[in-house]
Amino acid sequence: MIKAVVIGASYGGLEAIGKILIQLPPKFDIPIIIVLHIGHNTINSYLTSLNNKSGFTVKEAEEKEIIEEKTVYFAPPNYHLQVEDEFSLSLSTDEKVNFSRPAIDVLFETAAWTFKNKLIGVLLTGSNSDGAEGIKIIKKYGGKTIVQNPKTALGKTMPDSAIKLSVPGFIVDLEDIAEKILELTMEN
Amino acid sequence: MPSGTKHKNYDDSFYDQGNSDILEIELNLLLQAINLKYGYDFRNYSITHLKRRILHRLKISGLNTISELQNKVLWDKNFYGIFLQDLSINVTEMFRDPEFYLMFRTKVIPILSTYPHIKIWQAGCSTGEEVYSLAIILQEENLLNRTQIYATDFNKSVLEIAKHGIYNKKEMELYSRNYHDSGGKRNLADYYTSKYGSVLFDKSLAKNVVFADHNLVTDGVFAEVNLVFCRNVLIYFDKILQNKVLGLFSKSLAKRGFLCLGTKESLGFSDHENNFSVIDKENKIYKKLQVQND
Ligand SMILES: C[S@@+](CC[C@H](N)C(=O)[O-])C[C@H]1O[C@@H](n2cnc3c(N)ncnc32)[C@H](O)[C@@H]1O
């Protein structure tokens, strides 16, 4: 029984994440928690457009916010996003990890601790290696992992690094990731 | 027992799905041990955050389990000192969130200006960048001379740094930009002197500042103030502790006093929400109501 999906992306991530969220059917009710590297830029207009185009409530995660169904949470710029416990998220301003804040590894690791084998981790396009360690930890805690096929990624370093560090559960073309997520949650 | 091999990555760590119940037990025992031995109570801090810091220390110390770490924390004072630094996140900046400081200048300063004498408490001031930022604003608004600032933290080593007001020159580029964006009227460089890659802030900025050791979890009110500044500290606490500390701030504030929290922190959903009005929602600036609702 999958309880959450975590997604990480960097360079090329705006489009890749948009694609996946729009492909998922509105009845998909598992919370989705996302770290997208965006520097200090605000993502409000991006979130509003996703909110309109996808079937979900898309928002920036707030401090100690309760995790709800049918909701997509993005890490706010310049804060790490953590899964605090099964029911809530938390933010942190501590040091950058992999030169990034928010860092994908922080989200993935804290999600793995909490959701263990009830988690799907998805790592997408990017030109650094944040998230590779996270994918490995999600696997270690029994979760399912999907890495975007580097051939279909604008930034190949991020998926490549994850594939090099551990053997992800699935390596999937961008086009087919939403479907893979659905398939893995069908087993619920 | 695990073998004594050294671990480089979290991933190689001894903990996994199969034994994470033990990890939870060890974490609880460690926090209890620290409280009993040293009187620092971390039991109501964000547990995920603590776990990250603790596992990080485990990794770089070459220890396998939190039980081993607990042993060192109890018996090795130096190690505890280092470990305490891990748990108190001291990341800070001058004029962090410039927009907040701009709103502070626009909405709070005009009211403070009407007071004959101003008292300010900056709780969780870390290495002092925030204290010098505020002092600069007060100076530019001609209020510094009639202001008393209490700058507190529970970490004595950061207070030492704060007292000296010496920072890395490399940071000044960002700080200057922040200062400018926050409505600064001069050049940040007017307030410090540079020497060998360091900068020393003007001593006169800190002449009315008292730096003091104060633990928000265990210590009480120590002064009645017109403004409490506590940014990016509550974020490390759980809801229960956040609520308790907000109560402490409420008690410390004179009527119509101001409370400034970090951009991602809020009074919302706490027991004290109704005792304050919102001055700036985005920037988390609140004002204590004259009549208390409890
Ligand atoms: C992330 S820093 C924030 C610094 C500054 N206020 C800012 O916003 O840039 C958090 C500070 O809170 C302090 N702190 C944590 N727990 C505390 C407690 N129980 N009592 C007092 N200070 C505490 C830490 O030592 C650290 O210096």
Tab-separated table of N, CA and C in Angstrom, chain B residues 127-229:
chain	number	residue	atom	x	y	z
B	127	THR	N	25.245	33.593	15.351
B	127	THR	CA	26.531	34.289	15.346
B	127	THR	C	26.402	35.807	15.208
B	128	GLY	N	25.181	36.325	15.260
B	128	GLY	CA	25.010	37.776	15.410
B	128	GLY	C	24.735	38.577	14.147
B	129	GLU	N	24.776	37.949	12.984
B	129	GLU	CA	24.543	38.691	11.743
B	129	GLU	C	23.215	39.434	11.787
B	130	GLU	N	22.226	38.767	12.402
B	130	GLU	CA	20.902	39.366	12.495
B	130	GLU	C	20.911	40.562	13.458
B	131	VAL	N	21.731	40.475	14.486
B	131	VAL	CA	21.800	41.550	15.474
B	131	VAL	C	22.408	42.808	14.841
B	132	TYR	N	23.497	42.632	14.093
B	132	TYR	CA	24.111	43.791	13.443
B	132	TYR	C	23.182	44.351	12.359
B	133	SER	N	22.419	43.483	11.708
B	133	SER	CA	21.473	43.965	10.694
B	133	SER	C	20.453	44.907	11.331
B	134	LEU	N	19.877	44.442	12.448
B	134	LEU	CA	18.870	45.251	13.115
B	134	LEU	C	19.477	46.551	13.648
B	135	ALA	N	20.680	46.439	14.213
B	135	ALA	CA	21.344	47.628	14.764
B	135	ALA	C	21.579	48.666	13.661
B	136	ILE	N	21.935	48.204	12.480
B	136	ILE	CA	22.156	49.133	11.361
B	136	ILE	C	20.863	49.872	11.007
B	137	ILE	N	19.771	49.135	10.960
B	137	ILE	CA	18.494	49.786	10.663
B	137	ILE	C	18.160	50.819	11.736
B	138	LEU	N	18.328	50.436	12.988
B	138	LEU	CA	18.000	51.345	14.086
B	138	LEU	C	18.886	52.593	14.026
B	139	GLN	N	20.138	52.380	13.690
B	139	GLN	CA	21.085	53.495	13.554
B	139	GLN	C	20.616	54.451	12.463
B	140	GLU	N	20.236	53.872	11.323
B	140	GLU	CA	19.816	54.727	10.196
B	140	GLU	C	18.520	55.468	10.497
B	141	GLU	N	17.736	54.913	11.406
B	141	GLU	CA	16.470	55.572	11.765
B	141	GLU	C	16.626	56.411	13.035
B	142	ASN	N	17.872	56.593	13.455
B	142	ASN	CA	18.163	57.391	14.661
B	142	ASN	C	17.517	56.849	15.933
B	143	LEU	N	17.407	55.542	16.018
B	143	LEU	CA	16.780	54.956	17.206
B	143	LEU	C	17.767	54.175	18.068
B	144	LEU	N	18.948	53.929	17.532
B	144	LEU	CA	19.874	53.018	18.226
B	144	LEU	C	20.233	53.502	19.628
B	145	ASN	N	20.380	54.828	19.780
B	145	ASN	CA	20.784	55.372	21.077
B	145	ASN	C	19.770	55.134	22.186
B	146	ARG	N	18.512	55.024	21.819
B	146	ARG	CA	17.525	54.786	22.882
B	146	ARG	C	16.975	53.362	22.849
B	147	THR	N	17.773	52.466	22.314
B	147	THR	CA	17.340	51.074	22.253
B	147	THR	C	18.247	50.176	23.077
B	148	GLN	N	17.632	49.235	23.762
B	148	GLN	CA	18.380	48.195	24.466
B	148	GLN	C	18.058	46.867	23.765
B	149	ILE	N	19.088	46.170	23.297
B	149	ILE	CA	18.854	44.873	22.644
B	149	ILE	C	19.402	43.743	23.513
B	150	TYR	N	18.568	42.756	23.779
B	150	TYR	CA	19.039	41.522	24.400
B	150	TYR	C	19.140	40.481	23.300
B	151	ALA	N	20.348	40.036	23.013
B	151	ALA	CA	20.536	39.033	21.967
B	151	ALA	C	20.920	37.722	22.634
B	152	THR	N	20.060	36.712	22.488
B	152	THR	CA	20.300	35.473	23.229
B	152	THR	C	20.369	34.250	22.318
B	153	ASP	N	21.052	33.232	22.828
B	153	ASP	CA	21.119	31.935	22.155
B	153	ASP	C	21.497	30.931	23.237
B	154	PHE	N	21.225	29.660	23.004
B	154	PHE	CA	21.608	28.647	23.996
B	154	PHE	C	22.975	28.036	23.670
B	155	ASN	N	23.589	28.549	22.617
B	155	ASN	CA	24.875	28.007	22.205
B	155	ASN	C	25.955	29.056	22.494
B	156	LYS	N	26.792	28.759	23.497
B	156	LYS	CA	27.751	29.772	23.965
B	156	LYS	C	28.798	30.106	22.917
B	157	SER	N	29.145	29.148	22.079
B	157	SER	CA	30.199	29.472	21.096
B	157	SER	C	29.715	30.437	20.031
B	158	VAL	N	28.447	30.350	19.639
B	158	VAL	CA	27.983	31.335	18.651
B	158	VAL	C	27.881	32.726	19.281
B	159	LEU	N	27.555	32.770	20.570
B	159	LEU	CA	27.466	34.077	21.236
B	159	LEU	C	28.825	34.770	21.263
B	160	GLU	N	29.893	33.986	21.439
B	160	GLU	CA	31.248	34.550	21.415
B	160	GLU	C	31.526	35.223	20.070
B	161	ILE	N	31.176	34.519	19.008
B	161	ILE	CA	31.378	35.080	17.669
B	161	ILE	C	30.550	36.351	17.501
B	162	ALA	N	29.305	36.290	17.979
B	162	ALA	CA	28.410	37.438	17.861
B	162	ALA	C	29.001	38.662	18.556
B	163	LYS	N	29.566	38.446	19.753
B	163	LYS	CA	30.144	39.551	20.515
B	163	LYS	C	31.260	40.232	19.745
B	164	HIS	N	32.070	39.425	19.057
B	164	HIS	CA	33.212	40.003	18.338
B	164	HIS	C	32.797	40.722	17.062
B	165	GLY	N	31.734	40.259	16.436
B	165	GLY	CA	31.270	40.924	15.217
B	165	GLY	C	32.263	40.825	14.072
B	166	ILE	N	33.011	39.732	14.020
B	166	ILE	CA	33.976	39.541	12.928
B	166	ILE	C	33.468	38.441	12.003
B	167	TYR	N	33.371	38.768	10.728
B	167	TYR	CA	32.835	37.797	9.772
B	167	TYR	C	33.740	37.687	8.557
B	168	ASN	N	33.455	36.654	7.768
B	168	ASN	CA	34.227	36.402	6.570
B	168	ASN	C	33.904	37.430	5.486
B	169	LYS	N	34.936	37.997	4.921
B	169	LYS	CA	34.736	39.021	3.909
B	169	LYS	C	33.956	38.489	2.697
B	170	LYS	N	34.164	37.203	2.426
B	170	LYS	CA	33.505	36.583	1.260
B	170	LYS	C	31.980	36.714	1.307
B	171	GLU	N	31.451	36.767	2.526
B	171	GLU	CA	29.995	36.830	2.667
B	171	GLU	C	29.440	38.208	2.313
B	172	MET	N	30.315	39.214	2.285
B	172	MET	CA	29.829	40.594	2.209
B	172	MET	C	29.124	40.911	0.895
B	173	GLU	N	29.457	40.179	-0.145
B	173	GLU	CA	28.804	40.431	-1.421
B	173	GLU	C	27.296	40.166	-1.306
B	174	LEU	N	26.988	38.986	-0.764
B	174	LEU	CA	25.574	38.641	-0.552
B	174	LEU	C	24.921	39.609	0.439
B	175	TYR	N	25.642	39.882	1.535
B	175	TYR	CA	25.051	40.733	2.578
B	175	TYR	C	24.792	42.152	2.063
B	176	SER	N	25.700	42.644	1.212
B	176	SER	CA	25.504	43.986	0.648
B	176	SER	C	24.254	44.017	-0.224
B	177	ARG	N	24.109	42.965	-1.002
B	177	ARG	CA	22.937	42.894	-1.867
B	177	ARG	C	21.668	42.838	-1.002
B	178	ASN	N	21.691	41.986	0.025
B	178	ASN	CA	20.542	41.901	0.935
B	178	ASN	C	20.240	43.254	1.565
B	179	TYR	N	21.310	43.903	2.041
B	179	TYR	CA	21.162	45.200	2.708
B	179	TYR	C	20.486	46.198	1.775
B	180	HIS	N	20.964	46.205	0.565
B	180	HIS	CA	20.423	47.108	-0.432
B	180	HIS	C	18.939	46.818	-0.689
B	181	ASP	N	18.631	45.528	-0.911
B	181	ASP	CA	17.247	45.127	-1.188
B	181	ASP	C	16.316	45.372	-0.007
B	182	SER	N	16.899	45.495	1.183
B	182	SER	CA	16.058	45.659	2.363
B	182	SER	C	15.808	47.136	2.662
B	183	GLY	N	16.223	48.003	1.750
B	183	GLY	CA	15.973	49.428	1.943
B	183	GLY	C	17.118	50.160	2.629
B	184	GLY	N	18.307	49.558	2.636
B	184	GLY	CA	19.486	50.185	3.251
B	184	GLY	C	19.779	51.531	2.622
B	185	LYS	N	20.195	52.486	3.451
B	185	LYS	CA	20.343	53.852	2.961
B	185	LYS	C	21.768	54.200	2.567
B	186	ARG	N	22.728	53.376	2.966
B	186	ARG	CA	24.133	53.705	2.671
B	186	ARG	C	24.798	52.535	1.956
B	187	ASN	N	26.079	52.329	2.224
B	187	ASN	CA	26.747	51.123	1.764
B	187	ASN	C	27.037	50.271	2.986
B	188	LEU	N	26.868	48.987	2.856
B	188	LEU	CA	27.137	48.131	4.012
B	188	LEU	C	28.573	48.325	4.485
B	189	ALA	N	29.469	48.560	3.525
B	189	ALA	CA	30.896	48.718	3.851
B	189	ALA	C	31.157	49.908	4.777
B	190	ASP	N	30.185	50.834	4.872
B	190	ASP	CA	30.349	51.954	5.801
B	190	ASP	C	30.352	51.484	7.252
B	191	TYR	N	29.874	50.276	7.473
B	191	TYR	CA	29.690	49.804	8.851
B	191	TYR	C	30.767	48.836	9.320
B	192	TYR	N	31.723	48.522	8.450
B	192	TYR	CA	32.789	47.610	8.903
B	192	TYR	C	34.145	48.031	8.353
B	193	THR	N	35.188	47.480	8.981
B	193	THR	CA	36.538	47.655	8.464
B	193	THR	C	37.074	46.282	8.065
B	194	SER	N	37.805	46.239	6.986
B	194	SER	CA	38.291	44.945	6.474
B	194	SER	C	39.734	44.717	6.870
B	195	LYS	N	40.071	43.491	7.104
B	195	LYS	CA	41.451	43.110	7.415
B	195	LYS	C	41.630	41.636	7.101
B	196	TYR	N	42.617	41.310	6.293
B	196	TYR	CA	42.955	39.914	5.982
B	196	TYR	C	41.742	39.028	5.728
B	197	GLY	N	40.932	39.358	4.794
B	197	GLY	CA	39.819	38.468	4.467
B	197	GLY	C	38.698	38.442	5.496
B	198	SER	N	38.834	39.262	6.558
B	198	SER	CA	37.752	39.339	7.545
B	198	SER	C	37.213	40.756	7.588
B	199	VAL	N	36.037	40.904	8.128
B	199	VAL	CA	35.537	42.246	8.368
B	199	VAL	C	35.128	42.366	9.833
B	200	LEU	N	35.333	43.549	10.382
B	200	LEU	CA	34.975	43.810	11.777
B	200	LEU	C	33.895	44.876	11.800
B	201	PHE	N	32.735	44.537	12.348
B	201	PHE	CA	31.660	45.521	12.391
B	201	PHE	C	31.920	46.552	13.478
B	202	ASP	N	31.493	47.756	13.178
B	202	ASP	CA	31.633	48.913	14.044
B	202	ASP	C	31.163	48.596	15.462
B	203	LYS	N	32.043	48.773	16.435
B	203	LYS	CA	31.710	48.447	17.831
B	203	LYS	C	30.507	49.241	18.336
B	204	SER	N	30.345	50.450	17.789
B	204	SER	CA	29.261	51.290	18.291
B	204	SER	C	27.889	50.680	17.987
B	205	LEU	N	27.835	49.802	16.978
B	205	LEU	CA	26.554	49.158	16.670
B	205	LEU	C	26.099	48.284	17.832
B	206	ALA	N	27.073	47.714	18.540
B	206	ALA	CA	26.733	46.764	19.597
B	206	ALA	C	26.786	47.382	20.992
B	207	LYS	N	26.897	48.699	21.042
B	207	LYS	CA	27.097	49.303	22.376
B	207	LYS	C	25.888	49.133	23.296
B	208	ASN	N	24.708	49.024	22.726
B	208	ASN	CA	23.535	48.787	23.568
B	208	ASN	C	23.006	47.356	23.472
B	209	VAL	N	23.895	46.450	23.088
B	209	VAL	CA	23.484	45.049	22.972
B	209	VAL	C	24.061	44.249	24.129
B	210	VAL	N	23.218	43.466	24.779
B	210	VAL	CA	23.698	42.507	25.770
B	210	VAL	C	23.565	41.117	25.158
B	211	PHE	N	24.686	40.405	25.008
B	211	PHE	CA	24.627	39.033	24.505
B	211	PHE	C	24.529	38.083	25.692
B	212	ALA	N	23.524	37.212	25.691
B	212	ALA	CA	23.341	36.363	26.870
B	212	ALA	C	22.889	34.950	26.502
B	213	ASP	N	23.318	34.031	27.360
B	213	ASP	CA	22.957	32.625	27.212
B	213	ASP	C	21.523	32.423	27.719
B	214	HIS	N	20.637	31.969	26.851
B	214	HIS	CA	19.255	31.747	27.265
B	214	HIS	C	18.688	30.586	26.460
B	215	ASN	N	18.124	29.620	27.164
B	215	ASN	CA	17.539	28.464	26.484
B	215	ASN	C	16.019	28.610	26.431
B	216	LEU	N	15.494	28.676	25.244
B	216	LEU	CA	14.049	28.896	25.065
B	216	LEU	C	13.217	27.752	25.621
B	217	VAL	N	13.801	26.575	25.729
B	217	VAL	CA	13.037	25.415	26.202
B	217	VAL	C	12.916	25.423	27.715
B	218	THR	N	13.999	25.827	28.392
B	218	THR	CA	14.013	25.657	29.841
B	218	THR	C	14.031	26.958	30.631
B	219	ASP	N	14.417	28.068	30.007
B	219	ASP	CA	14.477	29.331	30.744
B	219	ASP	C	13.205	30.151	30.529
B	220	GLY	N	12.948	31.071	31.449
B	220	GLY	CA	11.697	31.834	31.389
B	220	GLY	C	11.884	33.242	30.828
B	221	VAL	N	10.890	34.071	31.123
B	221	VAL	CA	10.927	35.476	30.712
B	221	VAL	C	12.016	36.193	31.496
B	222	PHE	N	12.798	37.056	30.852
B	222	PHE	CA	13.767	37.801	31.656
B	222	PHE	C	13.629	39.307	31.521
B	223	ALA	N	12.773	39.768	30.620
B	223	ALA	CA	12.581	41.216	30.514
B	223	ALA	C	11.286	41.482	29.778
B	224	GLU	N	10.689	42.621	30.032
B	224	GLU	CA	9.534	43.016	29.237
B	224	GLU	C	10.047	43.851	28.077
B	225	VAL	N	9.670	43.463	26.870
B	225	VAL	CA	10.237	44.122	25.691
B	225	VAL	C	9.142	44.620	24.743
B	226	ASN	N	9.535	45.510	23.833
B	226	ASN	CA	8.598	46.054	22.844
B	226	ASN	C	8.614	45.265	21.543
B	227	LEU	N	9.661	44.457	21.389
B	227	LEU	CA	9.790	43.705	20.143
B	227	LEU	C	10.526	42.394	20.406
B	228	VAL	N	9.931	41.295	19.963
B	228	VAL	CA	10.641	40.015	19.987
B	228	VAL	C	10.935	39.625	18.550
B	229	PHE	N	12.187	39.317	18.329
B	229	PHE	CA	12.677	38.912	17.029
B	229	PHE	C	13.106	37.467	17.204
